[in-house]
Amino acid sequence: MEQLRETLKGHHLRTTTCREDVLSTFMNRKNALSHGDLEGALGENYDRVTIYRTLKTFLEKGIIHKVLDDEGLRYALCSHQCSEEKHQHDHIHFKCNECGKTNCLENLHIPNVALPTGYQPESFNLLIQGKCPECLAN
Amino acid sequence: MEQLRETLKGHHLRTTTCREDVLSTFMNRKNALSHGDLEGALGENYDRVTIYRTLKTFLEKGIIHKVLDDEGLRYALCSHQCSEEKHQHDHIHFKCNECGKTNCLENLHIPNVALPTGYQPESFNLLIQGKCPECLAN
DNA sequence: GTATTATATGCAACGATGTTGCAGTGTATT
DNA sequence: AATACACTGCAACATCGTTGCATATAATAC
């Protein structure tokens, strides 16, 4: 639980119960979460708006990053220490079509792509959809 | 303009002025369009709901496909003849951070990725963000 | 421990986005 | 031209996300 405070302080944020709860929800569930997921988990304790603002703050401070899938927007913890200044997220996201969960595959890097001349790439976002190990086992 | 009717008929759809206008908007602008873009272009002629339903129908029939970026959901024409039965979209999408336009890079395929054991991939979606040739030229 | 200051929260209200049901209109077919 | 079916517009609603403001809370200084 001290780790939560450490993470928040490390990103120059005040420790509040809402921020601690949102952060620990991200750490307990391993997969990417939408605002709705968090509202479902914490909605009785905190206002919708507060959760929105917490997500926005976490995004700006580099604690979480956006994850896109065909259903919409989710968020996941940044693994390597991201900060307000620098984000680095060229890893792969995998969404299971069976259980619906989206995860970061931290260790896999996105392979190089030879873009046509004139295109200057700055960031990459690869989403793979299919079946995850847990669902294949059943 | 006959081409519009052909495309619609080819996908077993009745030709209506709304569908013709939505389709020609996609063909004239080369980039991916959101519902809001279409409403801005055609909103005075057609009801919001009709445009939503047209997009939904086009999706189901394989005339357009979803394109995701950090701002949300857009749609783009399917190049290779997709149908209700089969969609094939493993090409790359490029979003320009300057002009905000998202395009399909039809000719580029997504390179292979060695997934960890247990993951069964079914579809791939690669979004590259950066600067497009037009914006770099200015 | 208390006072001060800056920040975070809750509430209310609003705007944008997307969906559904139903009556009326238009398209394709005979 | 008549019929059957599909599409459209309207109204109403549900969801999602944002903003302003008063209050509460956390960090800092005393």
Coordinates of N, CA and C in Angstrom, one line a residue, chain B:
Chain B
M1 N -21.1 8.5 -61.5 CA -22.2 8.5 -60.6 C -22.9 7.2 -60.7
E2 N -22.9 6.6 -61.9 CA -23.4 5.2 -62.0 C -22.6 4.2 -61.2
Q3 N -21.4 4.6 -60.9 CA -20.5 3.7 -60.1 C -21.1 3.6 -58.7
L4 N -21.7 4.6 -58.2 CA -22.3 4.6 -56.9 C -23.3 3.5 -56.8
R5 N -24.2 3.6 -57.8 CA -25.3 2.6 -57.9 C -24.8 1.2 -58.0
E6 N -23.8 1.0 -58.8 CA -23.1 -0.3 -59.0 C -22.6 -0.8 -57.7
T7 N -21.9 0.0 -56.9 CA -21.3 -0.4 -55.7 C -22.4 -0.8 -54.7
L8 N -23.5 0.0 -54.6 CA -24.6 -0.3 -53.7 C -25.3 -1.6 -54.2
K9 N -25.6 -1.7 -55.4 CA -26.2 -3.0 -55.9 C -25.4 -4.2 -55.7
G10 N -24.1 -4.0 -55.9 CA -23.1 -5.1 -55.7 C -23.1 -5.6 -54.3
H11 N -23.5 -4.8 -53.4 CA -23.6 -5.3 -52.0 C -25.1 -5.5 -51.5
H12 N -25.9 -5.6 -52.5 CA -27.3 -5.9 -52.2 C -28.0 -4.8 -51.4
L13 N -27.8 -3.6 -51.8 CA -28.4 -2.5 -51.1 C -29.3 -1.6 -52.1
R14 N -30.4 -1.2 -51.6 CA -31.2 -0.2 -52.4 C -30.4 1.1 -52.6
T15 N -30.6 1.7 -53.7 CA -29.9 3.0 -53.9 C -30.9 4.1 -53.4
T16 N -30.4 4.8 -52.5 CA -31.1 6.0 -52.0 C -30.2 7.1 -52.0
T17 N -30.7 8.3 -52.0 CA -29.9 9.5 -52.1 C -28.9 9.6 -50.9
C18 N -29.4 9.2 -49.8 CA -28.5 9.3 -48.6 C -27.3 8.4 -48.8
R19 N -27.5 7.2 -49.2 CA -26.4 6.2 -49.4 C -25.5 6.7 -50.5
E20 N -26.1 7.2 -51.5 CA -25.2 7.7 -52.6 C -24.3 8.9 -52.1
D21 N -24.9 9.8 -51.3 CA -24.2 10.9 -50.9 C -23.1 10.5 -49.9
V22 N -23.4 9.6 -49.0 CA -22.4 9.1 -48.0 C -21.3 8.4 -48.8
L23 N -21.6 7.6 -49.7 CA -20.6 6.9 -50.5 C -19.7 7.8 -51.2
S24 N -20.3 8.8 -51.9 CA -19.5 9.7 -52.7 C -18.7 10.6 -51.8
T25 N -19.1 10.9 -50.6 CA -18.3 11.7 -49.7 C -17.0 10.9 -49.3
F26 N -17.2 9.6 -49.1 CA -16.0 8.7 -48.8 C -15.1 8.7 -50.0
M27 N -15.7 8.7 -51.2 CA -14.8 8.6 -52.4 C -14.1 9.9 -52.7
N28 N -14.8 11.0 -52.4 CA -14.1 12.3 -52.7 C -13.0 12.6 -51.8
R29 N -13.3 12.7 -50.5 CA -12.3 12.8 -49.5 C -11.6 11.5 -49.4
K30 N -10.3 11.5 -49.4 CA -9.6 10.2 -49.4 C -9.4 9.6 -48.0
N31 N -9.6 10.5 -47.0 CA -9.2 10.0 -45.7 C -10.4 9.4 -44.9
A32 N -10.1 8.8 -43.8 CA -11.1 8.2 -42.9 C -12.1 9.3 -42.4
L33 N -13.3 9.0 -42.2 CA -14.3 9.9 -41.8 C -15.1 9.4 -40.6
S34 N -15.4 10.3 -39.6 CA -16.2 10.0 -38.5 C -17.7 10.3 -38.8
H35 N -18.5 9.8 -37.9 CA -19.9 10.2 -38.1 C -20.1 11.7 -38.1
G36 N -19.3 12.4 -37.2 CA -19.4 13.8 -37.2 C -19.0 14.5 -38.5
D37 N -18.0 14.0 -39.1 CA -17.5 14.5 -40.4 C -18.7 14.4 -41.4
L38 N -19.3 13.3 -41.4 CA -20.4 13.1 -42.4 C -21.6 14.0 -42.0
E39 N -21.9 14.1 -40.8 CA -23.0 15.0 -40.3 C -22.7 16.4 -40.7
G40 N -21.4 16.8 -40.6 CA -21.0 18.2 -41.0 C -21.2 18.4 -42.5
A41 N -21.0 17.3 -43.3 CA -21.0 17.4 -44.7 C -22.5 17.3 -45.3
L42 N -23.2 16.4 -44.6 CA -24.6 16.1 -45.2 C -25.7 16.3 -44.2
G43 N -25.4 16.9 -43.0 CA -26.4 17.0 -41.9 C -27.6 17.8 -42.3
E44 N -27.5 18.7 -43.2 CA -28.6 19.5 -43.5 C -29.6 18.7 -44.4
N45 N -29.1 17.7 -45.1 CA -30.0 17.0 -46.0 C -30.6 15.7 -45.3
Y46 N -29.8 15.2 -44.3 CA -30.3 13.9 -43.8 C -30.2 14.0 -42.2
D47 N -31.1 13.2 -41.6 CA -31.1 13.1 -40.2 C -29.9 12.4 -39.7
R48 N -29.5 12.8 -38.5 CA -28.4 12.2 -37.8 C -28.5 10.6 -37.8
V49 N -29.7 10.2 -37.4 CA -30.0 8.8 -37.2 C -29.8 8.0 -38.5
T50 N -30.2 8.7 -39.6 CA -30.1 8.0 -40.9 C -28.6 7.8 -41.2
I51 N -27.8 8.8 -40.9 CA -26.4 8.6 -41.2 C -25.8 7.5 -40.3
Y52 N -26.1 7.5 -39.1 CA -25.7 6.4 -38.2 C -26.1 5.0 -38.8
R53 N -27.3 4.9 -39.3 CA -27.8 3.6 -39.8 C -27.1 3.3 -41.1
T54 N -26.8 4.3 -41.9 CA -26.1 4.1 -43.2 C -24.7 3.6 -42.9
L55 N -24.0 4.1 -41.9 CA -22.7 3.7 -41.6 C -22.8 2.2 -41.1
K56 N -23.8 1.9 -40.3 CA -23.9 0.6 -39.8 C -24.1 -0.4 -40.9
T57 N -25.0 0.0 -41.8 CA -25.3 -0.9 -43.0 C -24.0 -1.1 -43.8
F58 N -23.3 0.0 -44.1 CA -22.1 -0.1 -44.9 C -21.1 -1.0 -44.3
L59 N -21.0 -0.9 -43.0 CA -20.1 -1.8 -42.2 C -20.4 -3.2 -42.4
E60 N -21.7 -3.6 -42.2 CA -22.2 -4.9 -42.3 C -22.0 -5.5 -43.7
K61 N -22.2 -4.7 -44.7 CA -22.1 -5.1 -46.0 C -20.7 -5.2 -46.6
G62 N -19.7 -4.7 -45.8 CA -18.3 -4.7 -46.2 C -17.9 -3.6 -47.2
I63 N -18.7 -2.5 -47.1 CA -18.3 -1.3 -48.0 C -17.3 -0.4 -47.3
I64 N -17.4 -0.3 -46.0 CA -16.4 0.4 -45.2 C -15.9 -0.4 -44.0
H65 N -14.8 0.0 -43.4 CA -14.3 -0.7 -42.2 C -14.0 0.4 -41.2
K66 N -13.9 -0.1 -39.9 CA -13.6 0.8 -38.8 C -12.1 1.2 -38.8
V67 N -11.8 2.4 -38.4 CA -10.4 2.9 -38.3 C -10.3 3.5 -36.9
L68 N -9.4 3.1 -36.1 CA -9.3 3.6 -34.8 C -8.1 4.5 -34.6
D69 N -8.3 5.7 -34.0 CA -7.1 6.4 -33.6 C -7.4 7.0 -32.2
D70 N -6.5 7.8 -31.7 CA -6.6 8.2 -30.3 C -7.8 9.1 -30.1
E71 N -8.4 9.6 -31.1 CA -9.5 10.5 -30.9 C -10.8 9.8 -31.0
G72 N -10.8 8.5 -31.5 CA -12.0 7.8 -31.5 C -12.2 7.0 -32.8
L73 N -13.4 6.8 -33.2 CA -13.7 5.9 -34.3 C -14.0 6.6 -35.6
R74 N -13.4 6.1 -36.6 CA -13.7 6.6 -38.0 C -14.0 5.4 -38.9
Y75 N -14.3 5.8 -40.1 CA -14.6 4.7 -41.1 C -13.9 5.1 -42.4
A76 N -13.5 4.0 -43.1 CA -12.8 4.2 -44.4 C -13.3 3.2 -45.4
L77 N -13.3 3.5 -46.7 CA -13.7 2.5 -47.7 C -12.8 1.3 -47.7
C78 N -13.5 0.2 -47.9 CA -12.7 -1.1 -48.1 C -12.2 -1.0 -49.5
S79 N -10.9 -1.3 -49.7 CA -10.4 -1.3 -51.1 C -10.6 -2.6 -51.8
H80 N -10.1 -3.6 -51.3 CA -10.3 -4.9 -51.9 C -11.8 -5.2 -51.6
Q81 N -12.4 -5.8 -52.5 CA -13.8 -6.1 -52.4 C -14.1 -6.9 -51.2
C82 N -14.5 -6.3 -50.1 CA -15.0 -7.0 -48.9 C -16.5 -7.3 -49.1
S83 N -16.9 -8.3 -48.4 CA -18.4 -8.6 -48.5 C -18.9 -8.9 -47.1
E84 N -20.2 -9.2 -47.0 CA -20.8 -9.5 -45.8 C -20.1 -10.6 -45.1
E85 N -19.6 -11.6 -45.9 CA -19.1 -12.8 -45.4 C -17.6 -12.6 -44.9
K86 N -16.9 -11.9 -45.7 CA -15.4 -11.9 -45.5 C -14.9 -10.4 -45.5
H87 N -14.1 -10.1 -44.5 CA -13.4 -8.9 -44.4 C -11.9 -9.1 -44.4
Q88 N -11.1 -8.3 -45.0 CA -9.7 -8.5 -45.0 C -9.0 -7.1 -44.9
H89 N -8.5 -6.8 -43.7 CA -8.0 -5.4 -43.5 C -6.7 -5.4 -42.8
D90 N -5.8 -6.2 -43.1 CA -4.5 -6.2 -42.4 C -3.5 -5.1 -42.9
H91 N -4.1 -4.0 -43.4 CA -3.2 -2.9 -43.8 C -2.9 -1.9 -42.7
I92 N -2.2 -0.9 -43.0 CA -1.7 0.0 -42.0 C -2.5 1.3 -42.1
H93 N -2.8 1.9 -41.0 CA -3.4 3.3 -40.9 C -2.4 4.3 -40.4
F94 N -2.4 5.4 -41.1 CA -1.5 6.5 -40.7 C -2.3 7.7 -40.4
K95 N -2.0 8.2 -39.2 CA -2.7 9.5 -38.8 C -1.7 10.6 -38.7
C96 N -2.0 11.7 -39.3 CA -1.1 12.9 -39.3 C -1.4 13.7 -38.0
N97 N -0.5 13.9 -37.2 CA -0.7 14.7 -36.0 C -0.9 16.2 -36.3
E98 N -0.5 16.6 -37.5 CA -0.6 18.0 -37.9 C -2.0 18.3 -38.4
C99 N -2.3 17.7 -39.5 CA -3.6 18.0 -40.1 C -4.7 17.1 -39.6
G100 N -4.4 16.1 -38.8 CA -5.4 15.3 -38.1 C -6.1 14.2 -39.0
K101 N -5.6 14.1 -40.2 CA -6.3 13.2 -41.1 C -5.7 11.8 -41.0
T102 N -6.6 10.8 -41.1 CA -6.1 9.4 -41.0 C -6.4 8.7 -42.4
N103 N -5.4 8.0 -42.9 CA -5.4 7.4 -44.2 C -5.1 5.9 -44.1
C104 N -5.6 5.1 -45.1 CA -5.2 3.8 -45.2 C -3.9 3.7 -46.1
L105 N -2.9 3.0 -45.7 CA -1.8 2.7 -46.5 C -2.0 1.3 -47.1
E106 N -2.8 1.3 -48.2 CA -3.3 0.0 -48.7 C -2.2 -1.0 -49.1
N107 N -1.1 -0.5 -49.6 CA -0.1 -1.4 -50.2 C 0.8 -2.0 -49.1
L108 N 0.8 -1.4 -47.9 CA 1.7 -1.9 -46.9 C 1.0 -3.0 -46.0
H109 N 1.7 -4.1 -45.9 CA 1.1 -5.1 -45.0 C 1.8 -5.1 -43.6
I110 N 1.1 -5.5 -42.7 CA 1.6 -5.5 -41.3 C 2.6 -6.7 -41.2
P111 N 3.8 -6.4 -40.7 CA 4.8 -7.5 -40.6 C 4.4 -8.5 -39.6
N112 N 5.0 -9.7 -39.7 CA 4.7 -10.8 -38.8 C 5.2 -10.5 -37.4
V113 N 4.5 -11.0 -36.4 CA 4.9 -10.8 -35.0 C 4.9 -12.2 -34.4
A114 N 6.0 -12.5 -33.7 CA 6.1 -13.7 -33.0 C 5.4 -13.6 -31.6
L115 N 4.2 -14.0 -31.5 CA 3.4 -13.9 -30.2 C 3.9 -15.0 -29.3
P116 N 3.8 -14.8 -28.0 CA 4.1 -15.8 -27.0 C 3.2 -17.0 -27.2
T117 N 3.7 -18.2 -26.8 CA 2.8 -19.4 -27.0 C 1.5 -19.2 -26.3
G118 N 0.5 -19.7 -26.9 CA -0.8 -19.7 -26.3 C -1.7 -18.6 -26.9
Y119 N -1.2 -17.6 -27.5 CA -2.0 -16.6 -28.1 C -2.3 -16.9 -29.5
Q120 N -3.6 -16.9 -29.9 CA -4.0 -17.2 -31.2 C -4.5 -16.0 -31.9
P121 N -3.7 -15.4 -32.8 CA -4.1 -14.1 -33.5 C -5.2 -14.3 -34.5
E122 N -6.1 -13.4 -34.7 CA -7.1 -13.5 -35.7 C -7.1 -12.2 -36.6
S123 N -6.8 -11.1 -36.0 CA -6.8 -9.9 -36.9 C -5.8 -8.9 -36.3
F124 N -5.3 -8.0 -37.2 CA -4.2 -7.1 -36.8 C -4.6 -5.7 -37.2
N125 N -4.2 -4.7 -36.4 CA -4.6 -3.3 -36.6 C -3.4 -2.4 -36.2
L126 N -2.7 -1.9 -37.1 CA -1.6 -1.1 -36.8 C -1.8 0.4 -37.2
L127 N -1.7 1.2 -36.2 CA -1.9 2.7 -36.4 C -0.5 3.3 -36.2
I128 N -0.1 4.1 -37.2 CA 1.1 4.8 -37.1 C 0.8 6.3 -37.1
Q129 N 1.3 7.0 -36.1 CA 1.0 8.5 -36.1 C 2.3 9.2 -36.3
G130 N 2.2 10.4 -37.0 CA 3.4 11.2 -37.3 C 3.0 12.3 -38.2
K131 N 3.9 12.6 -39.2 CA 3.5 13.7 -40.1 C 3.4 13.1 -41.5
C132 N 2.4 13.6 -42.2 CA 2.2 13.1 -43.5 C 2.9 14.0 -44.6
P133 N 3.1 13.4 -45.8 CA 3.9 14.2 -46.8 C 3.4 15.6 -47.0
E134 N 2.1 15.8 -47.1 CA 1.6 17.1 -47.3 C 2.0 18.1 -46.3
C135 N 1.9 17.7 -45.0 CA 2.2 18.6 -43.9 C 3.7 18.8 -43.8
L136 N 4.5 17.8 -44.2 CA 6.0 18.0 -44.1 C 6.4 19.0 -45.2
A137 N 5.7 19.1 -46.3 CA 6.1 19.9 -47.4 C 5.9 21.4 -47.0
N138 N 5.1 21.7 -46.0 CA 4.9 23.1 -45.7 C 5.7 23.6 -44.5

